Structures are given as structure tokens and as C-alpha cells.
Coordinates of C-alpha atoms (C1' of nucleotides) in Angstrom, one line a residue:
Chain A
M12 CA -9.4 6.0 -63.6
A13 CA -8.4 3.1 -65.6
K14 CA -9.7 -0.3 -64.8
K15 CA -7.2 -2.9 -64.1
Y16 CA -7.6 -6.1 -66.0
S17 CA -5.6 -8.9 -64.6
C18 CA -4.6 -11.5 -67.1
Q19 CA -5.2 -14.9 -65.6
F20 CA -3.5 -16.7 -68.3
V21 CA 0.1 -17.3 -67.2
L22 CA 2.8 -17.0 -69.6
I23 CA 4.7 -20.2 -69.2
R24 CA 6.8 -21.5 -72.0
G25 CA 5.0 -24.8 -72.5
Q26 CA 6.8 -27.9 -73.4
V27 CA 5.8 -29.2 -76.7
T28 CA 4.7 -32.6 -75.4
R29 CA 1.3 -33.9 -75.5
K30 CA -0.8 -36.3 -73.6
E31 CA -1.7 -39.7 -74.9
Q32 CA -4.5 -39.4 -77.4
T33 CA -6.7 -41.5 -79.4
M34 CA -5.9 -41.6 -83.1
S35 CA -9.2 -40.0 -84.0
Q36 CA -9.0 -37.1 -81.6
I37 CA -9.3 -33.8 -83.4
R38 CA -6.6 -31.2 -82.6
V39 CA -6.7 -27.6 -83.9
R40 CA -4.6 -24.6 -83.1
F41 CA -4.8 -20.9 -83.2
A42 CA -1.4 -19.4 -84.1
P43 CA -1.2 -15.7 -83.9
S44 CA 1.8 -13.4 -84.3
P45 CA 2.5 -11.5 -81.1
T46 CA 1.3 -8.1 -82.3
G47 CA 0.3 -6.7 -79.0
Y48 CA -3.4 -7.0 -79.4
L49 CA -6.0 -9.5 -80.7
H50 CA -7.4 -8.4 -84.0
V51 CA -11.1 -9.0 -84.8
G52 CA -10.0 -11.2 -87.7
G53 CA -7.7 -13.2 -85.5
A54 CA -10.4 -13.4 -82.9
R55 CA -12.7 -14.9 -85.4
T56 CA -10.1 -17.4 -86.5
A57 CA -9.6 -18.3 -82.8
L58 CA -13.3 -18.6 -82.3
F59 CA -13.8 -21.0 -85.3
N60 CA -11.0 -23.1 -84.1
W61 CA -12.4 -23.1 -80.6
L62 CA -15.9 -23.9 -81.8
F63 CA -14.6 -26.7 -84.0
A64 CA -12.6 -28.2 -81.1
R65 CA -15.4 -28.0 -78.6
K66 CA -18.0 -29.3 -81.1
N67 CA -15.8 -32.3 -81.9
K68 CA -14.6 -32.9 -78.3
G69 CA -11.1 -32.1 -79.6
V70 CA -8.2 -30.2 -78.3
F71 CA -7.6 -26.5 -78.9
V72 CA -3.9 -25.5 -78.9
L73 CA -2.5 -22.0 -78.7
R74 CA 0.8 -21.3 -80.3
I75 CA 2.5 -18.0 -80.7
E76 CA 4.2 -17.5 -84.0
D77 CA 7.1 -15.5 -82.9
T78 CA 9.5 -16.5 -85.6
D79 CA 9.9 -12.9 -86.5
T80 CA 12.5 -11.9 -83.9
L81 CA 11.5 -8.3 -84.2
R82 CA 8.2 -8.8 -82.5
N83 CA 9.2 -11.4 -80.1
D84 CA 8.2 -9.9 -76.8
E85 CA 6.0 -11.2 -74.0
A86 CA 4.3 -7.9 -73.6
M87 CA 3.2 -8.3 -77.2
V88 CA 1.7 -11.7 -76.3
R89 CA -0.3 -10.4 -73.4
G90 CA -2.7 -8.4 -75.5
I91 CA -3.6 -11.5 -77.5
L92 CA -4.2 -13.5 -74.3
E93 CA -6.3 -10.7 -72.8
G94 CA -8.5 -10.8 -75.9
M95 CA -8.9 -14.5 -75.8
E96 CA -9.6 -14.5 -72.1
W97 CA -12.3 -11.9 -72.4
L98 CA -14.0 -13.8 -75.2
G99 CA -13.7 -17.0 -73.1
L100 CA -11.8 -18.9 -75.7
N101 CA -9.9 -21.1 -73.4
Y102 CA -7.2 -23.3 -74.8
D103 CA -6.3 -26.8 -73.7
E104 CA -2.6 -26.7 -74.5
G105 CA 0.0 -23.9 -74.7
P106 CA 0.8 -21.2 -75.1
F107 CA 3.7 -22.7 -77.1
F108 CA 6.2 -20.4 -78.7
Q109 CA 7.4 -21.2 -82.1
S110 CA 10.8 -19.8 -81.4
D111 CA 11.3 -22.5 -78.8
N112 CA 11.4 -25.0 -81.5
Y113 CA 14.1 -23.5 -83.7
E114 CA 16.4 -26.4 -83.3
K115 CA 13.8 -28.8 -84.4
H116 CA 12.9 -26.7 -87.4
R117 CA 16.6 -26.4 -88.3
A118 CA 17.0 -30.2 -88.0
A119 CA 14.1 -30.7 -90.3
A120 CA 15.7 -28.4 -92.9
L121 CA 19.0 -30.3 -92.6
Q122 CA 17.2 -33.6 -92.9
L123 CA 15.5 -32.4 -96.1
L124 CA 19.0 -31.3 -97.4
E125 CA 20.4 -34.7 -96.5
N126 CA 17.6 -36.5 -98.3
G127 CA 17.9 -34.4 -101.4
F128 CA 14.6 -32.6 -101.0
A129 CA 16.5 -29.4 -100.5
Y130 CA 19.7 -27.7 -101.6
R131 CA 22.1 -25.0 -100.6
D132 CA 21.7 -21.7 -102.4
F133 CA 24.9 -19.5 -102.3
T134 CA 23.3 -16.5 -103.9
P135 CA 24.3 -13.4 -102.0
K136 CA 21.6 -11.9 -99.8
A137 CA 19.7 -9.1 -101.5
E138 CA 19.1 -6.3 -99.0
R139 CA 15.5 -5.2 -98.8
D140 CA 14.1 -2.1 -97.3
D141 CA 11.3 -3.0 -95.0
A142 CA 9.2 -0.1 -95.8
T143 CA 8.8 -0.7 -99.5
I144 CA 9.0 -4.5 -99.3
K145 CA 5.5 -5.3 -100.6
Q146 CA 6.0 -3.1 -103.6
R147 CA 9.4 -4.4 -104.4
V148 CA 8.4 -8.0 -104.1
A149 CA 5.5 -7.4 -106.5
E150 CA 7.9 -5.7 -108.9
A151 CA 10.4 -8.4 -108.7
A152 CA 7.7 -11.0 -109.2
K153 CA 6.8 -9.6 -112.6
Q154 CA 10.0 -10.6 -114.0
E155 CA 10.5 -14.1 -115.1
K156 CA 12.6 -15.8 -112.5
P157 CA 15.5 -17.8 -113.9
V158 CA 16.0 -21.4 -112.6
N159 CA 18.2 -21.3 -109.6
A160 CA 21.7 -22.2 -110.6
Y161 CA 22.4 -23.9 -107.3
R162 CA 19.6 -26.4 -107.8
T163 CA 21.9 -28.7 -109.7
L164 CA 25.2 -28.0 -107.9
S165 CA 26.9 -31.2 -107.1
R166 CA 26.7 -32.4 -103.5
E167 CA 30.5 -32.4 -103.2
E168 CA 30.9 -28.8 -104.3
S169 CA 28.0 -27.7 -102.2
D170 CA 29.6 -29.3 -99.1
A171 CA 32.9 -27.9 -99.9
R172 CA 31.7 -24.3 -100.3
A173 CA 29.7 -24.6 -97.1
A174 CA 32.7 -26.0 -95.3
A175 CA 34.7 -23.1 -96.5
G176 CA 32.3 -20.8 -94.7
E177 CA 30.5 -19.4 -97.6
P178 CA 27.0 -18.3 -96.5
F179 CA 23.9 -20.0 -98.0
V180 CA 20.2 -20.5 -97.5
I181 CA 18.6 -23.9 -97.7
R182 CA 15.9 -24.0 -100.3
F183 CA 13.3 -26.7 -100.9
K184 CA 13.6 -28.3 -104.3
V185 CA 10.2 -28.3 -106.0
L186 CA 9.9 -31.0 -108.6
E187 CA 9.5 -29.8 -112.2
E188 CA 6.7 -32.0 -113.2
G189 CA 3.4 -32.6 -111.4
K190 CA 1.1 -30.8 -109.1
T191 CA 0.0 -30.6 -105.5
Q192 CA -3.6 -30.9 -104.4
F193 CA -5.6 -30.9 -101.3
E194 CA -9.2 -30.8 -100.4
D195 CA -10.0 -27.6 -98.5
E196 CA -12.9 -27.9 -96.0
V197 CA -14.2 -24.5 -97.1
F198 CA -13.0 -23.9 -100.6
G199 CA -13.0 -27.4 -102.0
L200 CA -10.4 -29.1 -104.2
Q201 CA -7.2 -27.0 -104.6
E202 CA -4.6 -27.8 -107.2
R203 CA -1.4 -26.2 -108.2
D204 CA 1.3 -27.0 -110.7
Y205 CA 4.7 -27.5 -109.4
K206 CA 6.0 -25.0 -111.9
D207 CA 3.9 -22.3 -110.2
I208 CA 5.6 -22.9 -106.9
E209 CA 9.0 -21.5 -106.4
D210 CA 11.8 -23.1 -104.5
L211 CA 11.0 -21.7 -101.1
V212 CA 13.7 -20.9 -98.5
L213 CA 13.6 -23.1 -95.5
L214 CA 16.6 -21.7 -93.6
R215 CA 18.0 -18.3 -93.8
S216 CA 21.7 -17.7 -94.2
D217 CA 21.9 -16.9 -90.5
G218 CA 20.4 -20.3 -89.7
H219 CA 16.9 -19.0 -88.9
P220 CA 14.1 -21.3 -90.0
L221 CA 11.3 -19.6 -92.0
Y222 CA 7.6 -19.6 -91.6
N223 CA 6.5 -22.3 -94.0
L224 CA 8.9 -24.8 -92.5
S225 CA 8.2 -23.8 -88.9
V226 CA 4.4 -24.1 -89.2
V227 CA 4.7 -27.5 -90.8
C228 CA 7.1 -28.8 -88.2
D229 CA 5.0 -27.4 -85.3
D230 CA 1.8 -28.7 -86.7
I231 CA 3.4 -32.1 -87.1
E232 CA 4.9 -31.9 -83.6
M233 CA 1.6 -30.9 -82.1
A234 CA -0.3 -33.5 -84.1
I235 CA -2.7 -30.9 -85.5
T236 CA -5.4 -32.7 -87.5
H237 CA -7.2 -29.6 -88.9
V238 CA -5.5 -26.4 -89.8
I239 CA -8.2 -23.7 -89.7
R240 CA -6.8 -20.3 -90.6
G241 CA -7.2 -17.2 -92.7
Q242 CA -7.5 -17.4 -96.4
D243 CA -4.3 -15.4 -96.8
H244 CA -2.6 -18.8 -96.3
L245 CA -4.5 -20.6 -99.0
S246 CA -1.8 -20.3 -101.7
N247 CA 1.0 -21.1 -99.3
T248 CA -0.7 -24.3 -98.3
H249 CA 0.6 -26.0 -101.4
K250 CA 4.1 -25.4 -100.3
Q251 CA 3.3 -26.8 -96.9
V252 CA 1.7 -29.9 -98.4
L253 CA 5.0 -30.5 -100.2
L254 CA 6.9 -30.2 -97.0
Y255 CA 4.6 -32.7 -95.2
Q256 CA 5.2 -35.1 -98.0
A257 CA 9.0 -34.6 -98.1
L258 CA 9.1 -35.0 -94.3
G259 CA 7.1 -38.2 -94.7
K260 CA 4.3 -37.1 -92.5
P261 CA 0.5 -37.2 -93.0
V262 CA -1.0 -34.1 -94.3
P263 CA -3.7 -32.5 -92.0
R264 CA -7.0 -31.3 -93.2
F265 CA -7.1 -27.6 -94.1
G266 CA -10.0 -25.2 -93.8
H267 CA -9.4 -21.6 -94.9
L268 CA -11.5 -18.7 -93.7
P269 CA -12.5 -15.7 -95.7
L270 CA -11.0 -12.5 -94.5
I271 CA -12.7 -9.6 -92.7
M272 CA -12.4 -6.4 -94.6
A273 CA -12.8 -2.7 -93.9
P274 CA -15.9 -0.9 -95.4
D275 CA -13.9 0.0 -98.5
K276 CA -13.1 -3.7 -98.9
G277 CA -9.5 -3.0 -98.1
K278 CA -7.5 -4.5 -95.3
L279 CA -8.8 -3.9 -91.8
S280 CA -5.8 -2.5 -89.9
K281 CA -5.1 -0.9 -86.6
R282 CA -2.9 1.7 -88.4
K283 CA -5.7 2.8 -90.6
H284 CA -8.8 2.1 -88.6
G285 CA -7.6 2.4 -85.0
E286 CA -8.8 0.7 -81.9
I287 CA -11.9 -0.6 -83.6
V288 CA -9.8 -3.6 -84.7
S289 CA -8.7 -4.6 -81.3
I290 CA -10.8 -7.0 -79.2
T291 CA -10.0 -5.4 -75.9
T292 CA -11.7 -2.2 -77.2
Y293 CA -15.0 -4.0 -77.1
R294 CA -14.4 -5.2 -73.6
D295 CA -13.6 -1.7 -72.5
A296 CA -16.5 -0.2 -74.4
G297 CA -19.1 -2.3 -72.5
F298 CA -19.7 -5.3 -74.7
I299 CA -21.0 -8.5 -73.3
P300 CA -18.4 -11.2 -74.5
D301 CA -21.1 -13.6 -75.6
A302 CA -22.8 -10.9 -77.6
F303 CA -19.6 -10.1 -79.4
L304 CA -18.8 -13.7 -79.9
N305 CA -22.2 -14.2 -81.4
F306 CA -21.7 -11.3 -83.8
L307 CA -18.2 -12.5 -84.8
A308 CA -19.5 -16.0 -85.5
L309 CA -22.1 -14.7 -87.9
L310 CA -19.5 -12.8 -89.8
G311 CA -18.8 -15.3 -92.5
W312 CA -20.6 -18.2 -91.0
S313 CA -24.2 -19.3 -90.6
P314 CA -25.8 -22.3 -89.1
D315 CA -27.6 -25.0 -91.1
F316 CA -30.7 -23.4 -92.4
N317 CA -32.9 -26.5 -92.2
E318 CA -32.1 -27.0 -88.6
Y319 CA -31.8 -23.5 -87.3
G320 CA -33.6 -21.4 -89.8
D321 CA -33.2 -17.6 -89.6
R322 CA -32.1 -17.4 -86.0
E323 CA -29.4 -14.9 -85.2
I324 CA -29.0 -15.1 -81.5
F325 CA -27.0 -18.0 -80.3
S326 CA -25.6 -18.6 -76.9
R327 CA -22.1 -19.9 -76.5
E328 CA -23.4 -23.5 -76.1
E329 CA -25.7 -23.2 -79.1
L330 CA -22.9 -21.9 -81.2
I331 CA -20.8 -25.0 -80.3
Q332 CA -23.8 -27.2 -80.9
S333 CA -24.6 -25.8 -84.4
F334 CA -21.0 -25.1 -85.6
S335 CA -19.8 -26.8 -88.8
L336 CA -17.1 -25.8 -91.3
A337 CA -19.7 -26.4 -93.9
G338 CA -21.5 -23.2 -92.9
I339 CA -18.5 -21.0 -93.6
N340 CA -19.1 -18.5 -96.4
K341 CA -16.4 -18.3 -99.1
A342 CA -16.5 -14.5 -99.7
N343 CA -14.8 -12.0 -97.6
A344 CA -17.0 -10.2 -95.1
V345 CA -17.1 -6.5 -94.5
F346 CA -16.8 -5.2 -90.9
N347 CA -19.2 -2.3 -91.3
F348 CA -18.6 1.0 -89.5
T349 CA -18.3 4.7 -90.1
Q350 CA -15.2 6.3 -88.8
G351 CA -15.8 9.4 -86.7
D352 CA -19.4 8.5 -85.8
A353 CA -19.4 8.5 -82.0
R354 CA -22.7 6.8 -81.6
N355 CA -22.1 4.2 -84.3
W356 CA -18.4 3.8 -83.7
T357 CA -18.4 0.1 -84.7
D358 CA -20.5 -2.3 -86.7
Q359 CA -24.1 -1.4 -86.0
K360 CA -25.2 -5.0 -86.0
A361 CA -22.6 -5.7 -83.3
L362 CA -24.1 -2.9 -81.2
W363 CA -27.6 -4.1 -81.8
M364 CA -26.6 -7.6 -80.8
N365 CA -25.0 -6.3 -77.6
A366 CA -28.2 -4.4 -76.8
E367 CA -30.2 -7.5 -77.5
Y368 CA -28.0 -9.4 -75.0
I369 CA -28.2 -6.7 -72.4
K370 CA -32.0 -6.7 -72.4
T371 CA -32.6 -10.4 -72.7
I372 CA -30.0 -12.3 -70.7
P373 CA -30.9 -13.3 -67.2
L374 CA -30.5 -10.3 -64.8
E375 CA -28.2 -12.3 -62.7
T376 CA -25.9 -12.9 -65.7
L377 CA -25.9 -9.2 -66.4
L378 CA -25.3 -8.1 -62.9
P379 CA -21.5 -8.7 -62.7
F380 CA -21.0 -6.6 -65.8
V381 CA -23.0 -3.7 -64.5
K382 CA -21.3 -4.0 -61.1
A383 CA -17.9 -3.7 -62.7
E384 CA -19.0 -0.8 -64.7
L385 CA -20.5 1.1 -61.8
Q386 CA -17.5 0.4 -59.7
Q387 CA -15.3 1.9 -62.4
S388 CA -17.4 5.0 -62.6
G389 CA -17.7 5.3 -58.9
L390 CA -21.4 4.8 -58.8
W391 CA -21.4 1.4 -57.1
R392 CA -22.7 0.8 -53.6
D393 CA -22.5 -2.5 -51.7
A394 CA -26.1 -2.0 -50.6
Y395 CA -27.1 -2.8 -54.2
E396 CA -26.3 -6.4 -53.3
S397 CA -28.0 -6.4 -50.0
E398 CA -30.7 -4.1 -48.6
Q399 CA -31.1 -2.2 -51.8
K400 CA -31.1 -5.2 -54.1
V401 CA -34.8 -5.2 -55.0
W402 CA -34.6 -1.5 -55.9
F403 CA -31.4 -2.0 -57.8
D404 CA -32.7 -4.9 -59.8
H405 CA -35.8 -3.0 -60.6
T406 CA -33.8 0.0 -61.8
L407 CA -31.6 -2.2 -64.0
T408 CA -34.7 -3.8 -65.5
L409 CA -35.8 -0.4 -66.5
L410 CA -32.4 0.8 -67.7
R411 CA -31.3 -2.2 -69.6
E412 CA -34.3 -1.9 -71.9
R413 CA -32.6 1.1 -73.6
A414 CA -28.9 0.3 -73.1
R415 CA -26.6 -0.6 -76.0
T416 CA -23.5 -1.2 -74.0
V417 CA -22.8 -1.7 -70.3
K418 CA -21.3 1.8 -70.4
D419 CA -24.9 3.1 -70.7
F420 CA -25.6 2.1 -67.1
T421 CA -23.2 4.9 -66.2
N422 CA -24.1 7.2 -69.1
H423 CA -27.8 7.0 -68.8
G424 CA -27.9 5.6 -65.3
R425 CA -26.1 8.2 -63.3
P426 CA -29.2 10.2 -62.2
Y427 CA -30.6 7.0 -60.8
F428 CA -27.6 6.2 -58.7
V429 CA -26.5 9.5 -57.3
D430 CA -28.3 11.3 -54.4
D431 CA -27.6 14.8 -55.5
I432 CA -27.9 16.3 -58.9
S433 CA -24.3 15.6 -60.1
F434 CA -25.4 14.4 -63.5
E435 CA -25.7 16.2 -66.8
F436 CA -28.7 18.1 -67.9
D437 CA -29.1 17.8 -71.6
E438 CA -29.4 21.2 -73.0
V439 CA -31.9 20.3 -75.6
A440 CA -34.0 18.5 -73.0
V441 CA -34.0 21.5 -70.7
K442 CA -35.0 23.9 -73.4
K443 CA -37.7 21.6 -74.7
N444 CA -39.2 20.3 -71.5
L445 CA -38.5 22.9 -68.9
Q446 CA -38.1 26.3 -70.5
K447 CA -40.7 26.0 -73.2
D448 CA -43.7 26.7 -71.0
A449 CA -43.4 29.4 -68.3
A450 CA -46.3 27.9 -66.3
L451 CA -43.9 25.1 -65.2
K452 CA -42.1 27.6 -63.0
D453 CA -45.1 27.4 -60.7
L454 CA -46.3 23.9 -61.6
L455 CA -43.2 22.0 -60.7
P456 CA -42.9 23.3 -57.1
Q457 CA -46.6 22.5 -56.7
L458 CA -46.0 19.1 -58.1
A459 CA -43.1 18.7 -55.7
E460 CA -45.4 19.5 -52.7
A461 CA -48.0 17.0 -54.0
F462 CA -45.4 14.3 -54.3
A463 CA -44.1 15.1 -50.8
T464 CA -47.5 14.2 -49.3
L465 CA -48.2 11.3 -51.6
D466 CA -48.7 8.1 -49.6
D467 CA -49.1 5.7 -52.5
F468 CA -45.7 6.4 -54.0
T469 CA -45.9 3.6 -56.6
H470 CA -46.1 3.6 -60.4
D471 CA -49.9 3.7 -60.2
G472 CA -50.2 6.2 -57.4
I473 CA -47.7 8.5 -59.2
E474 CA -49.6 8.2 -62.4
A475 CA -52.9 9.0 -60.7
L476 CA -51.4 12.0 -59.0
L477 CA -49.8 13.4 -62.2
R478 CA -53.0 12.9 -64.2
K479 CA -55.1 14.5 -61.5
T480 CA -52.7 17.5 -61.2
A481 CA -52.8 18.0 -64.9
E482 CA -56.5 18.0 -64.9
E483 CA -56.7 20.5 -62.1
K484 CA -54.3 22.8 -63.6
G485 CA -55.8 22.5 -67.0
V486 CA -52.6 21.3 -68.7
K487 CA -51.7 18.3 -70.7
V488 CA -50.2 15.4 -68.8
G489 CA -47.3 15.4 -71.3
L490 CA -46.3 18.8 -70.1
L491 CA -45.9 17.6 -66.6
T492 CA -44.3 14.2 -67.4
N493 CA -41.8 15.6 -69.8
A494 CA -40.8 18.3 -67.4
T495 CA -40.6 15.9 -64.6
R496 CA -38.4 13.5 -66.7
T497 CA -35.9 16.2 -67.4
A498 CA -36.0 17.6 -63.8
L499 CA -35.3 14.1 -62.4
T500 CA -32.8 12.7 -65.0
G501 CA -31.7 15.7 -67.1
Q502 CA -32.7 13.7 -70.1
S503 CA -35.4 13.8 -72.7
V504 CA -35.7 10.1 -73.1
G505 CA -35.8 7.1 -70.9
P506 CA -38.1 4.5 -69.3
G507 CA -41.8 5.2 -68.6
L508 CA -41.9 8.3 -66.4
F509 CA -44.1 6.9 -63.7
S510 CA -41.5 4.1 -63.2
V511 CA -38.7 6.7 -63.3
V512 CA -40.3 8.7 -60.5
E513 CA -40.9 5.5 -58.5
V514 CA -37.3 4.4 -58.6
I515 CA -35.9 7.9 -58.1
G516 CA -38.0 7.8 -54.9
K517 CA -39.9 10.5 -53.0
D518 CA -37.1 12.5 -51.5
R519 CA -35.0 12.9 -54.6
T520 CA -38.0 13.5 -56.7
V521 CA -39.2 16.4 -54.5
A522 CA -35.7 17.9 -54.3
R523 CA -35.0 17.7 -58.0
L524 CA -38.4 19.1 -58.9
K525 CA -37.7 22.1 -56.7
H526 CA -34.2 22.5 -58.1
A527 CA -35.5 22.4 -61.6
T528 CA -36.9 25.9 -61.3
Q529 CA -33.4 27.2 -61.2
L530 CA -32.9 25.9 -64.7
M531 CA -35.8 27.9 -66.1
Chain B
rG3 C1' 3.0 -9.8 -114.5
rG4 C1' 2.0 -15.1 -112.8
rC5 C1' -1.0 -18.3 -109.8
rG6 C1' -5.1 -18.7 -106.7
rC7 C1' -9.9 -17.4 -104.4
rG8 C1' -14.3 -14.7 -104.5
rU9 C1' -18.8 -11.6 -106.5
rU10 C1' -27.0 -12.3 -103.8
rG11 C1' -30.3 -5.0 -101.5
rG12 C1' -25.8 -0.1 -97.9
rU13 C1' -23.9 -4.3 -94.3
rG14 C1' -24.1 -9.7 -92.5
rU15 C1' -26.3 -13.9 -94.4
rA16 C1' -30.6 -17.6 -96.5
rA17 C1' -32.7 -19.9 -100.6
rC18 C1' -33.1 -28.9 -100.2
rU19 C1' -29.2 -32.4 -104.9
rG20 C1' -31.8 -26.1 -111.0
rG21 C1' -38.6 -25.3 -110.4
rU22 C1' -43.7 -20.1 -107.1
rU23 C1' -43.7 -12.5 -107.2
rA24 C1' -35.3 -14.1 -104.1
rA25 C1' -36.0 -14.8 -97.6
rC26 C1' -34.1 -13.1 -92.7
rA27 C1' -31.2 -9.8 -89.5
rC28 C1' -28.8 -4.9 -88.9
rG29 C1' -29.3 -0.1 -90.9
rC30 C1' -32.7 3.4 -93.4
rC31 C1' -37.8 5.7 -94.0
rG32 C1' -42.9 6.0 -92.3
rC33 C1' -47.0 5.0 -89.1
rC34 C1' -48.7 3.4 -84.3
rC35 C1' -48.4 3.1 -79.0
rU36 C1' -47.9 6.9 -75.7
rC37 C1' -45.6 10.9 -70.7
rU38 C1' -40.6 10.9 -73.9
rC39 C1' -37.4 7.9 -76.7
rA40 C1' -32.1 6.3 -78.8
rA41 C1' -37.4 1.3 -76.4
rG42 C1' -41.6 -1.6 -78.3
rG43 C1' -45.4 -2.9 -82.3
rC44 C1' -46.7 -2.5 -87.5
rG45 C1' -45.5 -1.4 -92.4
rG46 C1' -42.3 0.4 -96.5
rA47 C1' -38.3 1.4 -99.8
rG48 C1' -34.0 -1.1 -101.3
rA49 C1' -31.0 -6.7 -104.9
rG50 C1' -33.8 -9.6 -109.8
rC51 C1' -28.8 -12.5 -107.7
rA52 C1' -21.2 -8.4 -111.1
rC53 C1' -21.6 -8.4 -116.6
rG54 C1' -22.0 -11.2 -121.3
rG55 C1' -22.9 -15.7 -123.5
rG56 C1' -24.3 -21.0 -123.3
rU57 C1' -26.8 -25.7 -121.4
rU58 C1' -32.1 -26.6 -120.1
rC59 C1' -39.1 -26.7 -120.6
rG60 C1' -36.9 -23.8 -116.6
rA61 C1' -30.6 -21.1 -113.6
rG62 C1' -28.9 -17.0 -108.2
rU63 C1' -28.1 -22.3 -108.4
rC64 C1' -24.5 -26.0 -114.0
rC65 C1' -20.5 -24.5 -118.1
rC66 C1' -17.4 -20.7 -120.6
rG67 C1' -15.6 -15.7 -121.1
rU68 C1' -15.1 -10.6 -119.2
rA69 C1' -14.8 -7.1 -115.4
rC70 C1' -14.0 -5.9 -110.5
rG71 C1' -12.2 -7.2 -105.5
rC72 C1' -9.1 -9.9 -102.4
rG73 C1' -4.9 -13.1 -101.4
rC74 C1' -0.1 -15.3 -102.5
rU75 C1' 4.1 -14.5 -105.3
rA76 C1' 10.3 -12.2 -99.2
rC77 C1' 16.7 -14.9 -96.5
rC78 C1' 7.9 -11.5 -93.3
rA79 C1' 4.4 -14.3 -90.7

RNA sequence: GGCGCGUUGGUGUAACUGGUUAACACGCCGCCCUCUCAAGGCGGAGAGCACGGGUUCGAGUCCCGUACGCGCUACCA
């Protein structure tokens, strides 16, 4: 049965208007493409923007970059929102949709044309096959590009041809002499010669504004002060700086983030690597959001050493407190995992961190996650919140010590929550702990009888009984405890056995010990 | 091809403005605890800081070159 996750974030096409703000207020944005899911890389970008905003009492804006009409679909946006909601990356404004601002972008292009910063290019459109686009672009780039002939076309002729209905694109006219520069918050001073920047297209021949123009217009419109995004945008930033200048607007600060790569240092993609790249996968696999957030934050960033030392565990608040762009590493980070390994299906450090959170956060904080999990697997009882709460909390305290994900409360916890024996008996455990010694066939029923009449059914009373029985029968305590563990839980590992017997309780213990003889 | 960015153990990161045998975490291996363990405790292996030069009394930290990786180079974002 699939759990329903309602998305509380409402998809309203926000108006791009903003509240009064002080000049110094920091404003950042996360601007994903509507791909249908939130990618771990995107999530980290969102996280760093969010941390930066919260740390500096700024504003975090969400903007959907749906300029590519092919993927403009609200269903595609939902996945992004779900991921952000789960991680608790709440935004202050938006979601805004870039496509809603087409007219403004177009107007900006026209303005640049009018002011002589751009020109019409009447070169016929070259058809490109989407599948081989990357390759073809790379090929084409190898050849020296001739200076665009329309750069110097007279205004009169340009106007005349446009009026005659001839199709054209509007290109930005990059000056021949000079260079752009900006100080990147992560990578430092960036410079680029104008001659290395091509005359970028602002408006397609069908009137559609293109990415570089759109981001700049929107970031101006939304008064973004710090553009924090993936390093894949670093080179293009020079073009954008040029646009800000031509538009006569102040250039924001930029901070580029190193990328998250696959173990082979190649691109981490859903196509190649599957669900592991999608944030909702972690939600559905039993991760605690704060744990995953913590892990993500440390992927390419570290807090100031002098202040925080070697710490690795940071609560959400501590993350905000300690966050600084100065701590961002410049090299790409590898998201480490082995495909096909069921136990270590994702980065092992992420799993470790999740386990760490499960065993150390306040029980009351953990409770809702476990409740949701048990409800989903049909193991939940309302009594766990009322008359059985003490027992339930005790059981969780035992179980969480060995859980890596919240799913383990079902996987390992089932024997603790069901009355009958509708849980799996691990084959290896049965063989090793129940079938190995034939004496158990008699010992377990005797043990069951002994437990049935035990008045002090507590950890200590149980231990005393088991030790005494072992002594009387002349067997090792381990023989009895291991057999009991498997009889009661079907498993070979778990919490201390005396505690296990205690929480399983007298009735189930007796019944399961008797039943175990059938397995021998 | 051009331009840009990067390179510390398997992975993620440290190492004050150059100065002890390069530290921590995950993982791995071993030992211990013990009723088991995928838990806990303890310990170990694993990089001499991509490579080659240079500056310096001294460089992972500064400079140059090379290699490799990544990004951008589109009427994609």
C-alpha cells in the first residue's frame, strides 16, 4: 500500500511583486527546472541558498525555470516541491514561474536592441537533432566561428527586413575589446576576455526569450542580491554580467557551488543511477529529514574549523548558525554508493548519519516518524500512544539502537509488534540457533514452562532464570539465549536478549518458545 | 578545438596569514565486551598532499609547466 504524501505547498502562480524591503536585505533564490523530482544536487543548492538566507535574515525565493516549454507542466513542479517540503526548506516568496515573465524578458531584449546593445541576426535557423545536440555543439565549437555578418547591418536595413517579415533572432553584441570580471564568493576573481564570449541569442526567432536573458531579468525583478547556484553556470555568468551592465542594473554577488558527481566522477543522473538521485527516495526509504540535510550540507561544505572543530552532527539550527559561503569547498564532491548493493544502496555516510540521528534524537522527535512507518506497514496500534505508551517507548529505545532507517522499525521490529508469529524466521538463524543442538527440542518447552511460572518477569528476573536453567541443565547460557532470540524474533541479532524477552512479554514468549520446536 | 574551474587515504572533509611523525568522519580490517549483532568500546591498515620544476632555512599551503577530471562553448536550462 502506497503511502499518500500530500503536498502542502500550493501551486499558485505568484505575482512577481515584492514587499518593501531595506536596501541591505539579502535575497537569494533557488531556480530549478521542473524536471518532476528534486535531484540531490538541486537539493543541496536549495539548502545552501536557504541556509544563507536564514543565517543572514534574508529572503529565500523559489522560482521555477520553465522557459523550456517542453517541460512546462505543473506535475513536473510537484516533485520539486515535495522534496523541498520534506527537507523543510521553506521559501518566503514564490513559487514564481519564469514563463509568466516572457513579456518582460521580451521587452528587455527589445530595449537592448533599441539601445544598440543587441542586433537582429537574419541567419536561417539551423535544425538540430535533440538527441545528438551535445556532440554536435562540441563539433561545431571546434571550428573557428566567423564574425556574425549582421552585427554591422545598418539599422535601416535591419528594420526594413524585419518589417518585411523576415525571421530573425536578437543577439547581444559583445564588445570586441575588454573583459568582464566578477568576484565569485566561492571561486574568487573571475575574468574573461570579450573575445571569448560569443554574441548570445536573447530572443529566438519565434519571439521566445532565452535562458541567460530570462535569469538576469528575473533576478533583477526579484531584487536578488546573491546568486548561489551550481558551478555549471560559472562560465555563463560572464554573459549575464554583460546583460546586467547593458540593462543598467547593479550586478548581484555570485557564489558557485561545486557539483555532486557519481562514483565514477561522471554526472549523477536519474537515467543512469536511478531513484538514488531523487530526494523523495530518501523520504520513502525512512530517512530523517534533518539527517539527510546534515549529510547534504557536509557534501562540499564544512563549518569553520576554529569554531566548530571536527564536528559532523549539526542540527538544523546549528547548520544555520555555522553556515558561511567561505566554508564551501571548490572541488566537486562524489556521492558515494554501489549500485546493486541492497544494504548499502546509497552513500554509506548518509546511512550512518541517519542511524546516528535515529538513535540520538529525543524519542518524542522520533515518534512521529516511527508512527507513520508502522501505520504504513499495518503494525500501528493507537494504544501505543495511550495505555501501551511506556511499553512502546521502551521497545523503541531498544530497537532504535540498531536501526539505520525508519523502515527498520518494520523490518526488524515486526516480531515486537505482532501477537502471533507472522514474521520471518531467518533461515541462517534457525539453522544456527535452533537446529544445531538437538537438546533444544526438550530445553525450549521446559524453558517455556519456567517462564510461564516466573513472577519476576523483568530483565533481571529473566536473566536469573535463564542462567539458573542453563546451570541446571548443564548447558551454556549462550545456547539458551541464542535459541530464545531466534524463537522469539526469528532473528540472530538484536538487542540484549533479556530485554527482548521482557518486552515480548510472558504470553508471547511462552507461545513462541513452544512453537519453535516445530522449526527443529 | 577554445575558454574556465578543480586535483589531500576508497568516500566526505581539516590542517591559523608556509613551520612538529598530514587530522577527523564514513567505510574497511582486527581485538574486546558479551547471550547475539548489522550495536557499543578499543586499536590498525590506508594519502606524504596528481606529477615535474621553482621560490624559501623550511611548501599540502606561494609561482610556473604537464597530466587528468569536470563545466561552458545551442534559436537547452
